[in-house]
Amino acid sequence: MKNLLYVFIGMVLLSSCGDMNQELIIPYEGDTEYKFSMDLGSIMSMAGAVADEMDEEKEEDIDISAIMNNPDKMPSKVDTTILFGSEEFTEGVTLNDREKYLMNKVSMRLDTDKEQEKMLMEFSIKYADLNEKTETLNLISRVTREQKIMKGDTIGLEEEGPNKMLDGIADYILDKELGKITFLDSEVPEEMDKMTGKEKDVEVSPEDLAMMAMMMPGGINTKIVLPGKVFSVKGTENYKIIDENTVVVTTKYVDMIKEGAIKGYSIEYDSGKPISDPKVTEVWDPEPVAVVARDRSKAPSDAIVLFADGDASGFRHYDGSEVKWKVGKKELTAEPGTGDIRSKKDFGSCQLHLEWKSPKEPNKKGQDKGNSGVYFDGKYEVQILNSFENRTYSNGQAGAVYKQHIPLVNATSPTGDWNTYDIIYHAPEFDEDGAKTKSGTLTVIHNGVLIQDHVEIQGTTEYIGRPKNIAHGPGPIILQEHNNYVSYRNVWVRPL
Ligand code: MG
């Protein structure tokens, strides 16, 4: 038993050389499981060299050579599971019922074969929530300390050492209602800082980085098994989605050194719970930066004009009736209470130009100020809102693909000035069974500024809840009436 724990510590200390695999399994209900495993076959052969070097430097009191440099002391084959709650492990330590319960949710498996240089270690902990996880890790620390198995003077570890090592996964925030897990930025493990000289404030040169990348090709593979379908992964590009509900994120050691941190990321998934609160799908951060842009217009000769110069005959209401909005010589203004208007024709993929203007509404704010919107195929809204010095959730401000894509910048004109939208829409594709085979896309240029760069439409732009994907053919262009006197002019479309 004692030997196995020593080996485990040695492996963790050397973990910056080989791939480290961790797995987080989150069920709908019940305990979350965290597994941490390493295939240390290659490290076994490296162990001698590392141990020699450590002996020479005498920097630390880590007597790792005794463990790793003397494989004779290890049996040729080991395949064993240590249950941390077992009497053998907790021998000589007094535990109450709660503590016994927690220790029974921790285990470690070691599978080695000296001849084949196979060495696999897997640590597993189950916990109801993060508080329980911390409680358990502290308990393991206490038990190992009281047993004096991990004696600080032998292996150079402080008392909190075991706790820190076993707490391998970064801090995260889990929202089971919404279906979102956010991993926070975390520090590079101390052992790596020592290896790279960062601890002593030594600048790492590009040559050193290249060398390290060669010496340490591995990284941390984090597999996150979620209880529902994954919607999005943000904050990292190094990920793969497997079987719809599993994400594997790889963080290379060399990137950790470059960044000076292990960068966080977030995953949204289907929580399986109906969403009743519209706030749940609001995103406020980041806030697009405001930029100043100029006005432009004029329909090209091949465009279908939906509204220009007092002629609103390209539109009607849903019931087929004539447009009840205020039709002026130059402008078409939404009339509260009359409802949305839709193009008489259906379009599908198209290029659309329109100009819109927010009314002066000094006493209104947020979503109530100058709200309208333009829908493609009657389903996908690019938001129109007075976002000039009017803060709302970022994925609901002017130019947002509503609740799906935040505009890259906020190019909204001052209240009362005209805005232009030039939008390229590609309709989604569906197979015979109605399943989506290709997402639709939107590109939006607002006052001459690119604010949506060929983004993928996730489904219908819902006020409450997640996007839906129902097969459809070409549909109308809709202008939304949202209780505000938003004006339009020069509305034209070119089918693609
Ligand atoms: Mg709207």
Short mmCIF file of C-alpha atoms and ligand atoms in Angstrom, two decimals:
data_model
loop_
_atom_site.label_atom_id
_atom_site.label_comp_id
_atom_site.label_asym_id
_atom_site.label_seq_id
_atom_site.Cartn_x
_atom_site.Cartn_y
_atom_site.Cartn_z
CA MET A 1 0.00 0.00 0.00
CA LYS A 2 2.65 2.46 1.03
CA ASN A 3 4.69 1.77 -2.10
CA LEU A 4 1.72 2.37 -4.34
CA LEU A 5 1.08 5.76 -2.86
CA TYR A 6 4.69 6.72 -3.33
CA VAL A 7 4.50 5.67 -6.96
CA PHE A 8 1.35 7.72 -7.36
CA ILE A 9 3.08 10.82 -6.02
CA GLY A 10 6.03 10.25 -8.30
CA MET A 11 3.76 9.99 -11.28
CA VAL A 12 1.96 13.20 -10.47
CA LEU A 13 5.24 15.04 -10.04
CA LEU A 14 6.33 13.87 -13.44
CA SER A 15 2.98 14.43 -15.05
CA SER A 16 4.23 17.38 -17.06
CA CYS A 17 6.05 14.93 -19.36
CA GLY A 18 3.29 12.57 -20.45
CA ASP A 19 -0.32 13.06 -21.46
CA MET A 20 -2.63 13.53 -18.57
CA ASN A 21 -6.20 12.42 -19.07
CA GLN A 22 -9.02 13.62 -16.94
CA GLU A 23 -12.67 12.92 -17.20
CA LEU A 24 -15.63 14.65 -15.68
CA ILE A 25 -18.92 12.81 -15.82
CA ILE A 26 -21.96 14.91 -15.00
CA PRO A 27 -25.29 13.07 -14.76
CA TYR A 28 -28.74 14.68 -14.72
CA GLU A 29 -29.09 13.64 -11.10
CA GLY A 30 -26.70 12.25 -8.53
CA ASP A 31 -22.97 12.36 -8.01
CA THR A 32 -20.52 13.91 -10.44
CA GLU A 33 -17.50 11.71 -11.05
CA TYR A 34 -14.01 13.00 -11.69
CA LYS A 35 -11.37 10.62 -13.01
CA PHE A 36 -7.76 11.39 -13.51
CA SER A 37 -5.57 8.91 -15.35
CA MET A 38 -2.09 8.69 -16.75
CA ASP A 39 -0.46 6.18 -19.00
CA LEU A 40 3.07 6.27 -17.69
CA GLY A 41 4.74 3.70 -19.87
CA SER A 42 7.21 6.18 -21.29
CA ILE A 43 7.83 7.84 -17.98
CA MET A 44 8.97 4.57 -16.51
CA SER A 45 11.89 4.52 -18.90
CA MET A 46 12.57 8.21 -18.32
CA ALA A 47 12.43 7.87 -14.59
CA GLY A 48 16.06 6.87 -14.23
CA ALA A 49 17.37 9.90 -16.10
CA VAL A 50 15.14 12.32 -14.22
CA ALA A 51 16.08 10.79 -10.90
CA ASP A 52 19.80 11.10 -11.70
CA GLU A 53 19.38 14.74 -12.55
CA MET A 54 17.47 15.41 -9.37
CA ASP A 55 20.19 13.74 -7.35
CA GLU A 56 22.78 15.98 -8.92
CA GLU A 57 20.92 19.22 -8.43
CA LYS A 58 19.87 18.49 -4.88
CA GLU A 59 17.34 21.29 -5.23
CA GLU A 60 14.57 19.55 -3.42
CA ASP A 61 14.35 16.90 -0.83
CA ILE A 62 12.32 14.81 -3.23
CA ASP A 63 13.70 11.33 -2.83
CA ILE A 64 12.05 10.24 -6.00
CA SER A 65 15.03 8.14 -6.97
CA ALA A 66 14.19 5.72 -4.21
CA ILE A 67 10.83 5.16 -5.82
CA MET A 68 11.38 5.49 -9.52
CA ASN A 69 15.02 4.54 -9.92
CA ASN A 70 14.63 1.24 -8.24
CA PRO A 71 12.05 -0.70 -10.21
CA ASP A 72 13.31 -3.88 -8.55
CA LYS A 73 11.36 -2.93 -5.52
CA MET A 74 8.19 -2.94 -7.55
CA PRO A 75 6.47 -6.23 -8.32
CA SER A 76 6.56 -7.15 -12.01
CA LYS A 77 2.79 -6.94 -12.40
CA VAL A 78 0.30 -5.01 -10.39
CA ASP A 79 -3.39 -4.54 -11.10
CA THR A 80 -5.09 -3.31 -8.02
CA THR A 81 -7.74 -0.91 -6.88
CA ILE A 82 -7.35 0.92 -3.63
CA LEU A 83 -10.60 1.93 -2.03
CA PHE A 84 -9.90 4.95 0.09
CA GLY A 85 -12.75 4.01 2.39
CA SER A 86 -11.29 0.59 3.09
CA GLU A 87 -10.13 -0.30 6.57
CA GLU A 88 -6.68 -0.93 5.23
CA PHE A 89 -6.38 2.61 3.94
CA THR A 90 -7.93 4.35 6.92
CA GLU A 91 -6.18 2.17 9.49
CA GLY A 92 -5.39 4.01 12.71
CA VAL A 93 -7.53 7.04 11.78
CA THR A 94 -10.84 7.78 13.47
CA LEU A 95 -13.63 8.66 11.04
CA ASN A 96 -17.25 9.57 11.73
CA ASP A 97 -20.12 8.31 9.54
CA ARG A 98 -20.03 11.30 7.19
CA GLU A 99 -16.29 10.92 6.70
CA LYS A 100 -16.61 7.20 6.02
CA TYR A 101 -19.32 7.95 3.45
CA LEU A 102 -17.06 10.43 1.66
CA MET A 103 -14.01 8.17 1.68
CA ASN A 104 -16.05 5.37 0.16
CA LYS A 105 -16.51 7.53 -2.94
CA VAL A 106 -12.78 7.69 -3.65
CA SER A 107 -10.65 5.03 -5.29
CA MET A 108 -7.42 4.59 -7.17
CA ARG A 109 -6.54 1.91 -9.67
CA LEU A 110 -2.99 1.00 -10.56
CA ASP A 111 -2.18 -1.31 -13.45
CA THR A 112 1.49 -1.91 -14.18
CA ASP A 113 3.47 -4.43 -16.14
CA LYS A 114 7.20 -3.95 -15.80
CA GLU A 115 8.16 -6.05 -18.81
CA GLN A 116 5.82 -4.22 -21.14
CA GLU A 117 6.68 -0.88 -19.55
CA LYS A 118 3.00 -0.41 -18.97
CA MET A 119 2.00 1.75 -16.11
CA LEU A 120 -1.50 3.10 -15.79
CA MET A 121 -2.90 4.98 -12.85
CA GLU A 122 -6.49 6.08 -12.49
CA PHE A 123 -7.88 8.09 -9.63
CA SER A 124 -11.61 8.53 -9.18
CA ILE A 125 -13.68 10.70 -6.88
CA LYS A 126 -17.47 11.12 -6.74
CA TYR A 127 -19.16 14.11 -5.18
CA ALA A 128 -22.58 15.71 -4.92
CA ASP A 129 -21.22 19.23 -5.39
CA LEU A 130 -17.97 21.16 -5.35
CA ASN A 131 -18.17 21.76 -1.59
CA GLU A 132 -18.32 18.04 -1.05
CA LYS A 133 -15.36 17.57 -3.37
CA THR A 134 -13.26 20.03 -1.34
CA GLU A 135 -14.41 18.40 1.88
CA THR A 136 -13.35 14.99 0.56
CA LEU A 137 -9.97 16.19 -0.66
CA ASN A 138 -9.26 17.79 2.70
CA LEU A 139 -10.26 14.56 4.32
CA ILE A 140 -7.88 12.53 2.16
CA SER A 141 -5.16 14.97 3.15
CA ARG A 142 -5.95 14.50 6.80
CA VAL A 143 -6.12 10.72 6.60
CA THR A 144 -2.84 10.39 4.73
CA ARG A 145 -1.19 12.83 7.13
CA GLU A 146 -2.41 11.00 10.20
CA GLN A 147 -1.24 7.73 8.75
CA LYS A 148 2.10 9.35 7.98
CA ILE A 149 2.07 7.59 4.63
CA MET A 150 2.90 10.75 2.76
CA LYS A 151 5.53 11.93 5.19
CA GLY A 152 6.59 15.45 4.25
CA ASP A 153 10.20 14.94 5.25
CA THR A 154 10.63 12.01 2.91
CA ILE A 155 9.18 13.38 -0.28
CA GLY A 156 9.39 17.12 0.16
CA LEU A 157 5.67 17.77 0.17
CA GLU A 158 3.91 20.27 2.35
CA GLU A 159 0.94 19.08 4.30
CA GLU A 160 -1.52 20.39 1.75
CA GLY A 161 0.35 18.54 -0.97
CA PRO A 162 -1.94 15.57 -1.48
CA ASN A 163 -5.00 17.77 -1.53
CA LYS A 164 -3.54 19.99 -4.22
CA MET A 165 -2.37 17.09 -6.35
CA LEU A 166 -5.63 15.22 -6.25
CA ASP A 167 -7.58 18.36 -7.03
CA GLY A 168 -6.40 18.08 -10.60
CA ILE A 169 -9.34 19.62 -12.42
CA ALA A 170 -9.68 23.38 -12.74
CA ASP A 171 -12.33 25.22 -10.80
CA TYR A 172 -15.61 25.31 -12.62
CA ILE A 173 -19.09 26.72 -12.27
CA LEU A 174 -21.88 24.31 -13.12
CA ASP A 175 -25.40 25.52 -13.80
CA LYS A 176 -27.56 22.40 -14.05
CA GLU A 177 -30.75 24.42 -14.67
CA LEU A 178 -29.38 26.26 -17.68
CA GLY A 179 -27.05 23.49 -18.83
CA LYS A 180 -23.76 25.33 -18.73
CA ILE A 181 -20.35 24.50 -17.32
CA THR A 182 -17.67 27.19 -17.19
CA PHE A 183 -14.08 26.25 -16.45
CA LEU A 184 -12.13 29.16 -15.00
CA ASP A 185 -8.56 30.08 -15.90
CA SER A 186 -6.21 28.13 -13.68
CA GLU A 187 -2.57 28.27 -12.76
CA VAL A 188 0.12 26.23 -14.43
CA PRO A 189 1.14 23.43 -12.04
CA GLU A 190 4.06 24.40 -9.81
CA GLU A 191 6.13 21.50 -11.06
CA MET A 192 5.98 22.96 -14.57
CA ASP A 193 6.95 26.42 -13.41
CA LYS A 194 10.03 24.86 -11.85
CA MET A 195 10.92 23.13 -15.08
CA THR A 196 10.52 26.26 -17.18
CA GLY A 197 12.27 28.66 -14.83
CA LYS A 198 9.15 30.81 -14.55
CA GLU A 199 9.28 30.41 -10.80
CA LYS A 200 12.53 32.36 -10.80
CA ASP A 201 11.14 34.97 -13.20
CA VAL A 202 13.31 33.74 -16.04
CA GLU A 203 12.08 34.92 -19.44
CA VAL A 204 11.26 31.98 -21.72
CA SER A 205 12.74 32.59 -25.19
CA PRO A 206 11.13 31.32 -28.41
CA GLU A 207 14.03 28.85 -28.72
CA ASP A 208 13.33 27.52 -25.24
CA LEU A 209 9.65 27.22 -26.13
CA ALA A 210 10.46 25.21 -29.25
CA MET A 211 12.71 22.96 -27.20
CA MET A 212 10.02 22.46 -24.57
CA ALA A 213 7.42 21.67 -27.23
CA MET A 214 9.71 18.90 -28.40
CA MET A 215 10.47 17.56 -24.96
CA MET A 216 6.92 17.83 -23.74
CA PRO A 217 4.67 17.06 -26.70
CA GLY A 218 1.82 16.06 -24.43
CA GLY A 219 -0.87 17.95 -22.68
CA ILE A 220 -3.96 17.64 -20.58
CA ASN A 221 -6.90 15.92 -22.25
CA THR A 222 -10.11 16.75 -20.49
CA LYS A 223 -13.15 14.70 -21.38
CA ILE A 224 -16.43 16.12 -20.17
CA VAL A 225 -19.44 13.82 -20.38
CA LEU A 226 -22.60 15.88 -20.11
CA PRO A 227 -26.13 14.65 -19.52
CA GLY A 228 -27.49 16.28 -22.69
CA LYS A 229 -26.61 17.35 -26.21
CA VAL A 230 -23.84 19.94 -26.48
CA PHE A 231 -24.93 23.28 -28.02
CA SER A 232 -21.65 25.19 -28.01
CA VAL A 233 -18.06 25.27 -26.77
CA LYS A 234 -16.56 28.74 -26.26
CA GLY A 235 -13.11 29.93 -25.19
CA THR A 236 -11.08 27.19 -26.89
CA GLU A 237 -10.59 25.91 -30.40
CA ASN A 238 -8.89 22.71 -29.33
CA TYR A 239 -11.91 20.56 -28.77
CA LYS A 240 -13.88 17.70 -30.28
CA ILE A 241 -17.51 16.80 -29.73
CA ILE A 242 -18.12 13.06 -29.55
CA ASP A 243 -21.49 11.31 -29.46
CA GLU A 244 -23.34 14.64 -29.16
CA ASN A 245 -22.91 14.96 -25.39
CA THR A 246 -19.18 14.49 -24.82
CA VAL A 247 -16.51 17.13 -25.33
CA VAL A 248 -12.75 16.46 -25.30
CA VAL A 249 -10.59 19.56 -24.79
CA THR A 250 -6.83 19.32 -25.24
CA THR A 251 -4.46 21.80 -23.63
CA LYS A 252 -0.85 21.37 -24.73
CA TYR A 253 1.81 21.86 -22.09
CA VAL A 254 3.70 24.21 -24.36
CA ASP A 255 0.59 26.42 -24.71
CA MET A 256 0.24 26.55 -20.94
CA ILE A 257 3.78 27.87 -20.71
CA LYS A 258 3.19 30.40 -23.49
CA GLU A 259 -0.05 31.67 -21.93
CA GLY A 260 1.24 31.46 -18.38
CA ALA A 261 -2.07 29.87 -17.45
CA ILE A 262 -4.44 27.10 -18.35
CA LYS A 263 -7.15 29.00 -20.19
CA GLY A 264 -10.75 28.47 -19.19
CA TYR A 265 -13.65 27.69 -21.52
CA SER A 266 -17.36 27.05 -21.32
CA ILE A 267 -19.78 24.47 -22.67
CA GLU A 268 -23.51 24.85 -23.08
CA TYR A 269 -25.65 21.73 -23.27
CA ASP A 270 -29.26 20.65 -23.14
CA SER A 271 -30.08 20.50 -19.45
CA GLY A 272 -33.27 18.57 -20.16
CA LYS A 273 -35.17 21.14 -18.16
CA PRO A 274 -37.67 23.48 -19.78
CA ILE A 275 -36.60 27.11 -19.58
CA SER A 276 -39.34 29.47 -18.39
CA ASP A 277 -37.27 32.58 -17.65
CA PRO A 278 -36.25 34.71 -20.67
CA LYS A 279 -33.26 36.00 -18.67
CA VAL A 280 -31.69 32.53 -18.76
CA THR A 281 -30.69 32.93 -22.41
CA GLU A 282 -29.48 36.54 -22.07
CA VAL A 283 -25.74 37.06 -22.47
CA TRP A 284 -24.35 40.40 -21.26
CA ASP A 285 -20.67 39.79 -21.65
CA PRO A 286 -18.71 40.75 -23.69
CA GLU A 287 -20.26 44.12 -24.59
CA PRO A 288 -19.55 45.05 -28.23
CA VAL A 289 -17.38 48.14 -28.59
CA ALA A 290 -19.17 51.18 -30.07
CA VAL A 291 -17.76 52.49 -33.37
CA VAL A 292 -18.76 55.44 -35.60
CA ALA A 293 -19.91 54.58 -39.13
CA ARG A 294 -21.42 56.34 -42.17
CA ASP A 295 -24.71 56.11 -44.07
CA ARG A 296 -25.28 54.53 -47.54
CA SER A 297 -28.13 53.23 -49.81
CA LYS A 298 -29.66 52.86 -53.36
CA ALA A 299 -31.13 49.68 -54.84
CA PRO A 300 -29.23 47.92 -57.63
CA SER A 301 -31.10 47.36 -60.90
CA ASP A 302 -31.79 43.66 -60.29
CA ALA A 303 -33.25 44.07 -56.80
CA ILE A 304 -36.86 43.46 -55.78
CA VAL A 305 -37.97 46.59 -53.97
CA LEU A 306 -40.20 45.89 -50.96
CA PHE A 307 -40.57 49.50 -49.87
CA ALA A 308 -39.41 52.76 -51.42
CA ASP A 309 -40.87 56.22 -52.07
CA GLY A 310 -44.20 55.69 -50.35
CA ASP A 311 -45.00 52.33 -51.96
CA ALA A 312 -45.51 49.60 -49.34
CA SER A 313 -47.24 47.17 -51.71
CA GLY A 314 -44.38 44.67 -51.31
CA PHE A 315 -45.64 43.99 -47.77
CA ARG A 316 -48.86 42.91 -46.09
CA HIS A 317 -49.92 41.69 -42.67
CA TYR A 318 -50.08 37.99 -41.77
CA ASP A 319 -53.81 37.90 -42.51
CA GLY A 320 -53.19 39.24 -46.00
CA SER A 321 -54.53 42.72 -45.23
CA GLU A 322 -52.86 45.87 -46.48
CA VAL A 323 -50.10 47.41 -44.43
CA LYS A 324 -51.57 49.44 -41.55
CA TRP A 325 -48.24 50.96 -40.60
CA LYS A 326 -47.77 54.66 -41.32
CA VAL A 327 -46.81 54.90 -44.98
CA GLY A 328 -45.08 58.21 -45.63
CA LYS A 329 -43.54 59.65 -48.77
CA LYS A 330 -40.13 58.36 -47.88
CA GLU A 331 -40.64 56.34 -44.71
CA LEU A 332 -42.64 53.39 -43.49
CA THR A 333 -43.16 53.55 -39.72
CA ALA A 334 -44.30 50.74 -37.47
CA GLU A 335 -47.67 51.46 -35.85
CA PRO A 336 -47.98 49.89 -32.36
CA GLY A 337 -50.81 47.40 -32.17
CA THR A 338 -51.05 46.69 -35.90
CA GLY A 339 -48.69 43.70 -35.91
CA ASP A 340 -45.73 42.59 -38.00
CA ILE A 341 -45.63 42.97 -41.75
CA ARG A 342 -44.33 40.32 -44.14
CA SER A 343 -43.15 40.42 -47.72
CA LYS A 344 -45.77 39.17 -50.19
CA LYS A 345 -43.13 36.97 -51.79
CA ASP A 346 -41.13 34.21 -50.13
CA PHE A 347 -37.39 34.35 -50.65
CA GLY A 348 -35.13 31.77 -48.96
CA SER A 349 -31.44 32.66 -49.40
CA CYS A 350 -31.05 36.33 -50.27
CA GLN A 351 -29.21 39.61 -49.96
CA LEU A 352 -31.24 42.26 -48.20
CA HIS A 353 -30.76 45.98 -47.82
CA LEU A 354 -32.83 48.16 -45.55
CA GLU A 355 -32.53 51.38 -43.65
CA TRP A 356 -34.06 51.94 -40.26
CA LYS A 357 -34.37 54.77 -37.77
CA SER A 358 -35.14 54.73 -34.06
CA PRO A 359 -37.79 57.07 -32.66
CA LYS A 360 -36.89 59.48 -29.85
CA GLU A 361 -38.02 57.73 -26.69
CA PRO A 362 -36.06 59.36 -23.84
CA ASN A 363 -38.02 57.53 -21.16
CA LYS A 364 -37.55 54.07 -22.59
CA LYS A 365 -34.59 51.75 -22.23
CA GLY A 366 -33.25 48.27 -22.92
CA GLN A 367 -35.44 46.09 -25.11
CA ASP A 368 -38.29 48.62 -24.95
CA LYS A 369 -36.37 51.27 -26.86
CA GLY A 370 -36.71 51.28 -30.65
CA ASN A 371 -37.30 47.53 -30.89
CA SER A 372 -38.13 45.97 -34.23
CA GLY A 373 -36.37 43.31 -36.23
CA VAL A 374 -36.01 41.73 -39.62
CA TYR A 375 -36.76 38.00 -40.01
CA PHE A 376 -35.51 35.71 -42.76
CA ASP A 377 -37.76 32.90 -43.93
CA GLY A 378 -40.09 34.24 -41.26
CA LYS A 379 -38.01 32.55 -38.55
CA TYR A 380 -34.59 34.03 -37.96
CA GLU A 381 -34.39 37.52 -36.52
CA VAL A 382 -31.61 40.01 -36.94
CA GLN A 383 -32.38 42.43 -34.14
CA ILE A 384 -33.27 46.06 -34.73
CA LEU A 385 -33.05 48.11 -31.55
CA ASN A 386 -31.98 51.57 -30.49
CA SER A 387 -28.61 50.41 -29.20
CA PHE A 388 -27.15 53.90 -29.23
CA GLU A 389 -26.09 54.42 -25.62
CA ASN A 390 -28.75 51.97 -24.54
CA ARG A 391 -27.43 48.87 -22.81
CA THR A 392 -29.24 45.56 -22.97
CA TYR A 393 -28.08 41.96 -23.14
CA SER A 394 -25.38 41.76 -25.84
CA ASN A 395 -27.04 38.96 -27.78
CA GLY A 396 -30.22 41.05 -27.96
CA GLN A 397 -28.83 44.40 -29.10
CA ALA A 398 -28.93 45.88 -32.60
CA GLY A 399 -27.35 43.54 -35.12
CA ALA A 400 -27.55 40.47 -32.90
CA VAL A 401 -28.77 37.24 -34.43
CA TYR A 402 -31.27 37.27 -31.63
CA LYS A 403 -29.97 35.32 -28.61
CA GLN A 404 -27.49 33.44 -30.78
CA HIS A 405 -24.73 35.75 -31.97
CA ILE A 406 -23.48 38.98 -30.41
CA PRO A 407 -22.56 41.61 -33.06
CA LEU A 408 -18.79 42.10 -33.41
CA VAL A 409 -19.16 45.82 -32.69
CA ASN A 410 -21.99 48.25 -31.97
CA ALA A 411 -22.33 50.42 -35.10
CA THR A 412 -25.70 51.95 -34.18
CA SER A 413 -26.35 55.54 -35.34
CA PRO A 414 -27.41 58.20 -32.85
CA THR A 415 -31.15 58.27 -32.10
CA GLY A 416 -33.06 59.82 -35.03
CA ASP A 417 -30.30 59.14 -37.60
CA TRP A 418 -30.69 56.46 -40.24
CA ASN A 419 -28.97 53.07 -40.02
CA THR A 420 -28.30 50.75 -42.94
CA TYR A 421 -28.30 46.98 -42.83
CA ASP A 422 -26.85 44.90 -45.65
CA ILE A 423 -27.48 41.27 -44.88
CA ILE A 424 -26.56 38.05 -46.66
CA TYR A 425 -28.69 35.12 -45.62
CA HIS A 426 -28.21 31.51 -46.59
CA ALA A 427 -31.12 29.27 -45.69
CA PRO A 428 -30.54 26.04 -43.74
CA GLU A 429 -30.93 22.72 -45.56
CA PHE A 430 -33.02 19.76 -44.45
CA ASP A 431 -33.26 16.16 -45.61
CA GLU A 432 -36.41 14.24 -46.55
CA ASP A 433 -37.02 13.29 -42.94
CA GLY A 434 -36.91 16.93 -41.92
CA ALA A 435 -33.52 16.69 -40.19
CA LYS A 436 -31.20 19.66 -40.64
CA THR A 437 -28.23 18.74 -42.84
CA LYS A 438 -26.68 22.20 -43.07
CA SER A 439 -27.07 25.26 -40.86
CA GLY A 440 -28.20 28.56 -42.30
CA THR A 441 -25.78 31.49 -42.11
CA LEU A 442 -25.99 35.25 -41.71
CA THR A 443 -23.55 37.99 -42.61
CA VAL A 444 -24.55 41.48 -41.49
CA ILE A 445 -23.01 44.81 -42.43
CA HIS A 446 -24.34 47.65 -40.30
CA ASN A 447 -23.62 51.19 -41.53
CA GLY A 448 -20.82 49.74 -43.66
CA VAL A 449 -19.28 47.82 -40.75
CA LEU A 450 -19.14 44.02 -40.64
CA ILE A 451 -20.91 42.97 -37.45
CA GLN A 452 -21.85 39.33 -38.19
CA ASP A 453 -19.27 37.33 -40.11
CA HIS A 454 -20.98 34.37 -41.75
CA VAL A 455 -22.33 33.04 -38.47
CA GLU A 456 -24.22 29.77 -38.22
CA ILE A 457 -27.90 30.03 -37.36
CA GLN A 458 -28.61 27.56 -34.56
CA GLY A 459 -32.35 27.48 -35.18
CA THR A 460 -35.33 29.76 -34.64
CA THR A 461 -34.49 32.93 -32.69
CA GLU A 462 -36.55 32.35 -29.57
CA TYR A 463 -37.30 34.93 -26.89
CA ILE A 464 -37.63 32.12 -24.36
CA GLY A 465 -35.69 28.89 -24.48
CA ARG A 466 -33.45 27.23 -27.04
CA PRO A 467 -33.50 27.50 -30.84
CA LYS A 468 -35.77 25.03 -32.65
CA ASN A 469 -35.07 23.35 -35.97
CA ILE A 470 -38.15 22.57 -37.98
CA ALA A 471 -37.78 21.90 -41.71
CA HIS A 472 -39.02 24.69 -43.97
CA GLY A 473 -38.79 26.03 -47.48
CA PRO A 474 -38.57 29.68 -48.60
CA GLY A 475 -40.43 32.06 -46.30
CA PRO A 476 -41.16 35.77 -46.09
CA ILE A 477 -39.06 38.65 -44.91
CA ILE A 478 -40.80 40.00 -41.85
CA LEU A 479 -40.48 43.39 -40.23
CA GLN A 480 -41.36 43.21 -36.57
CA GLU A 481 -43.81 45.54 -34.84
CA HIS A 482 -42.64 45.65 -31.24
CA ASN A 483 -44.60 48.60 -29.83
CA ASN A 484 -42.09 51.20 -31.03
CA TYR A 485 -42.33 53.68 -33.92
CA VAL A 486 -39.32 52.37 -35.81
CA SER A 487 -39.10 53.71 -39.39
CA TYR A 488 -37.88 52.04 -42.58
CA ARG A 489 -36.86 53.18 -46.05
CA ASN A 490 -35.15 51.68 -49.11
CA VAL A 491 -35.97 48.06 -48.40
CA TRP A 492 -34.83 45.81 -51.22
CA VAL A 493 -33.89 42.21 -51.67
CA ARG A 494 -31.90 40.10 -54.14
CA PRO A 495 -32.69 36.36 -54.05
CA LEU A 496 -29.53 34.22 -54.06
MG MG B 1 -36.84 42.64 -32.03
#
